[in-house]
Amino acid sequence: MSSFDFNGQTAIVTGGTRGIGRAISQSFLDAGATVVATYAGNEGAAEAFAAELGDAAERLETRKFDVSDYEAVEAFYRDIDKDYASLEILVNNAGIRRDSIVGMMSLEDWQQVVGTNLTGTYSMSKFAVHKMMQSRYGRIINITSPSGQMGFEGQANYAATKAGIVAFTKSLSKEVAKRKITVNCVSPGFIDTEFIGDLPDDQMKAYKGMVPMRRFGTPEEVAHSVLFLASRASTYITGATLDVTGGL
Ligand code: NDP
């Protein structure tokens, strides 16, 4: 069996119906997995994704809840426990930005970004680990960002969460290594999704100029790296961050 055959495996992908998350969900479905793709509120995007899948839609479940809401996450995992015998893969992809310089940043913008990006990653991972420990196998992949390493003006809240995700990943990887659960990060550079669609043209141009490959990446290019880390080919990689940045 190929290491990249995910038949019989179940993957949860947060923010899995749009942008990078959708490409990740699609790639797991193409590779034979059953996918539970979660989202926050954009039902149109979730329905469109399911409608475009054809036969593979039988292996997709979409679930709407806010990953920053601990009780909602707990309730979600109660259903997962009931409905799925095992859980092999969790991708913590859901993320938001609320850019502003620190001097002008509202407490709400700080808390929303921390709640979704960082607390969401903690809560989703906590219950996934409980389930993965039962089968002594698991793959957790957290989506971070170069912003967390480099820092970007106007992104102190976002950068802090993305740096926090790397530290969280390293710590959790050490806690669960003996149980054959690996925990890694993928760090996408500038990727063509709605996430950066609001940036002014001159800023887009400047960012493109910063990338040695002189182009933005595609969601599919990120998804391929996630699949590698989720596969049985990456048994000895844990606590690592894989940059998918065109050389940034
Ligand atoms: P999008 O904005 O295109 O999609 C974000 C997804 O996350 C949506 O499915 C959204 O749900 C979901 N989501 C947002 N908030 C919550 C929440 N509170 N609870 C549950 N789900 C939520 O973003 P991208 O696909 O571009 O980004 C995905 C990840 O990649 C993020 O973590 C981002 O930080 C990271 N990243 C992106 C880069 C880029 O250039 N695009 C660069 C580096 C990192 P809904 O559809 O319902 O709104």
Coordinates of C-alpha atoms in Angstrom, one line a residue, residues 92-236:
N92 CA -5.7 23.0 12.6
N93 CA -6.1 25.4 9.7
A94 CA -8.9 27.8 10.7
G95 CA -7.4 31.2 11.1
I96 CA -8.3 34.9 10.9
R97 CA -6.4 38.2 10.8
R98 CA -7.6 41.6 12.2
D99 CA -4.7 43.8 11.2
S100 CA -3.9 47.0 13.1
I101 CA -0.9 48.7 14.6
V102 CA -0.7 47.9 18.4
G103 CA -1.4 51.5 19.4
M104 CA -4.7 51.3 17.7
M105 CA -5.6 47.7 18.2
S106 CA -8.8 47.0 20.0
L107 CA -9.0 44.4 22.8
E108 CA -11.6 42.7 20.7
D109 CA -9.3 42.3 17.7
W110 CA -6.6 41.0 19.9
Q111 CA -8.9 38.5 21.7
Q112 CA -10.7 37.3 18.5
V113 CA -7.4 36.5 16.8
V114 CA -6.0 34.8 19.9
G115 CA -9.2 32.9 20.4
T116 CA -9.5 31.5 16.9
N117 CA -5.9 30.9 16.0
L118 CA -4.4 29.9 19.3
T119 CA -7.1 28.8 21.7
G120 CA -8.8 27.0 18.8
T121 CA -5.6 25.1 18.1
Y122 CA -5.3 24.1 21.7
S123 CA -9.0 23.0 22.2
M124 CA -9.1 21.0 18.9
S125 CA -5.8 19.3 19.7
K126 CA -6.7 18.5 23.3
F127 CA -9.7 16.3 22.4
A128 CA -8.0 14.9 19.2
V129 CA -5.1 13.6 21.3
H130 CA -7.6 11.8 23.7
K131 CA -9.0 9.9 20.7
M132 CA -5.6 9.3 19.0
M133 CA -4.1 7.9 22.2
Q134 CA -6.6 5.1 22.2
S135 CA -5.3 3.8 18.9
R136 CA -1.7 4.9 19.5
Y137 CA -1.5 6.6 16.2
G138 CA -2.1 10.2 15.0
R139 CA -1.0 13.1 12.9
I140 CA -1.6 16.7 13.9
I141 CA -0.7 19.5 11.5
N142 CA -1.0 23.1 12.6
I143 CA -1.0 25.9 10.1
T144 CA 1.4 28.7 11.1
S145 CA 2.8 31.6 9.1
P146 CA 6.1 33.4 8.4
S147 CA 4.5 36.3 10.3
G148 CA 5.1 34.4 13.5
Q149 CA 8.9 34.1 12.8
M150 CA 9.5 37.5 11.1
G151 CA 6.7 39.7 12.5
F152 CA 4.9 42.0 10.2
E153 CA 3.9 45.6 10.9
G154 CA 0.2 45.7 11.8
Q155 CA 0.0 42.0 12.6
A156 CA 1.2 41.8 16.2
N157 CA -1.9 39.8 17.3
Y158 CA -1.7 37.5 14.3
A159 CA 2.1 37.1 14.5
A160 CA 1.9 36.3 18.2
T161 CA -0.7 33.5 17.6
K162 CA 1.4 32.0 14.8
A163 CA 4.6 32.0 16.9
G164 CA 2.5 30.6 19.7
I165 CA 1.3 27.8 17.4
V166 CA 4.9 26.8 16.7
A167 CA 5.8 26.6 20.4
F168 CA 2.5 24.7 21.1
T169 CA 3.4 22.3 18.4
K170 CA 6.9 21.6 19.7
S171 CA 5.6 21.1 23.3
L172 CA 2.7 18.8 22.4
S173 CA 5.0 16.8 20.0
K174 CA 7.2 15.9 23.0
E175 CA 4.2 14.9 25.1
V176 CA 2.7 12.5 22.7
A177 CA 5.8 11.2 20.8
K178 CA 5.8 7.8 22.7
R179 CA 2.2 7.2 21.5
K180 CA 3.2 7.4 17.9
I181 CA 1.4 10.7 17.4
T182 CA 3.3 13.3 15.5
V183 CA 2.6 17.1 15.7
N184 CA 4.1 19.4 13.0
C185 CA 3.5 22.8 11.4
V186 CA 3.2 23.9 7.9
S187 CA 4.0 27.5 7.3
P188 CA 2.5 28.9 4.0
G189 CA 3.9 32.1 2.6
F190 CA 1.6 34.3 0.5
I191 CA -1.1 32.1 -0.8
D192 CA -3.8 33.2 -3.2
T193 CA -7.0 33.0 -1.2
E194 CA -9.7 35.5 0.1
F195 CA -7.5 35.7 3.3
I196 CA -5.2 38.2 1.6
G197 CA -7.8 39.4 -1.0
D198 CA -8.4 42.7 0.9
L199 CA -4.7 43.9 0.6
P200 CA -4.3 47.0 -1.6
D201 CA -2.7 46.3 -5.1
D202 CA 0.6 48.1 -4.3
Q203 CA 1.0 46.0 -1.2
M204 CA 0.3 42.8 -3.1
K205 CA 3.0 43.9 -5.7
A206 CA 5.4 44.6 -2.9
Y207 CA 4.8 41.3 -1.2
K208 CA 5.2 39.4 -4.6
G209 CA 8.5 41.2 -5.0
M210 CA 9.7 39.8 -1.6
V211 CA 9.1 36.2 -2.7
P212 CA 12.2 34.7 -4.5
M213 CA 9.9 32.7 -6.8
R214 CA 8.1 36.0 -7.7
R215 CA 4.7 34.6 -7.3
F216 CA 2.1 33.7 -4.6
G217 CA 1.5 30.0 -3.9
T218 CA -1.6 28.0 -4.5
P219 CA -3.7 26.3 -1.8
E220 CA -2.9 23.0 -3.5
E221 CA 0.8 23.6 -3.0
V222 CA 0.1 23.9 0.8
A223 CA -2.2 20.9 0.8
H224 CA 0.5 18.6 -0.7
S225 CA 2.9 19.4 2.2
V226 CA 0.1 18.8 4.7
L227 CA -0.5 15.4 3.1
F228 CA 3.1 14.5 3.3
L229 CA 3.2 15.2 7.0
A230 CA 0.0 13.3 7.5
S231 CA 1.2 10.3 5.6
R232 CA 2.9 7.1 6.8
A233 CA 6.0 8.4 4.9
S234 CA 6.7 10.9 7.7
T235 CA 7.0 8.6 10.7
Y236 CA 10.2 10.3 12.2

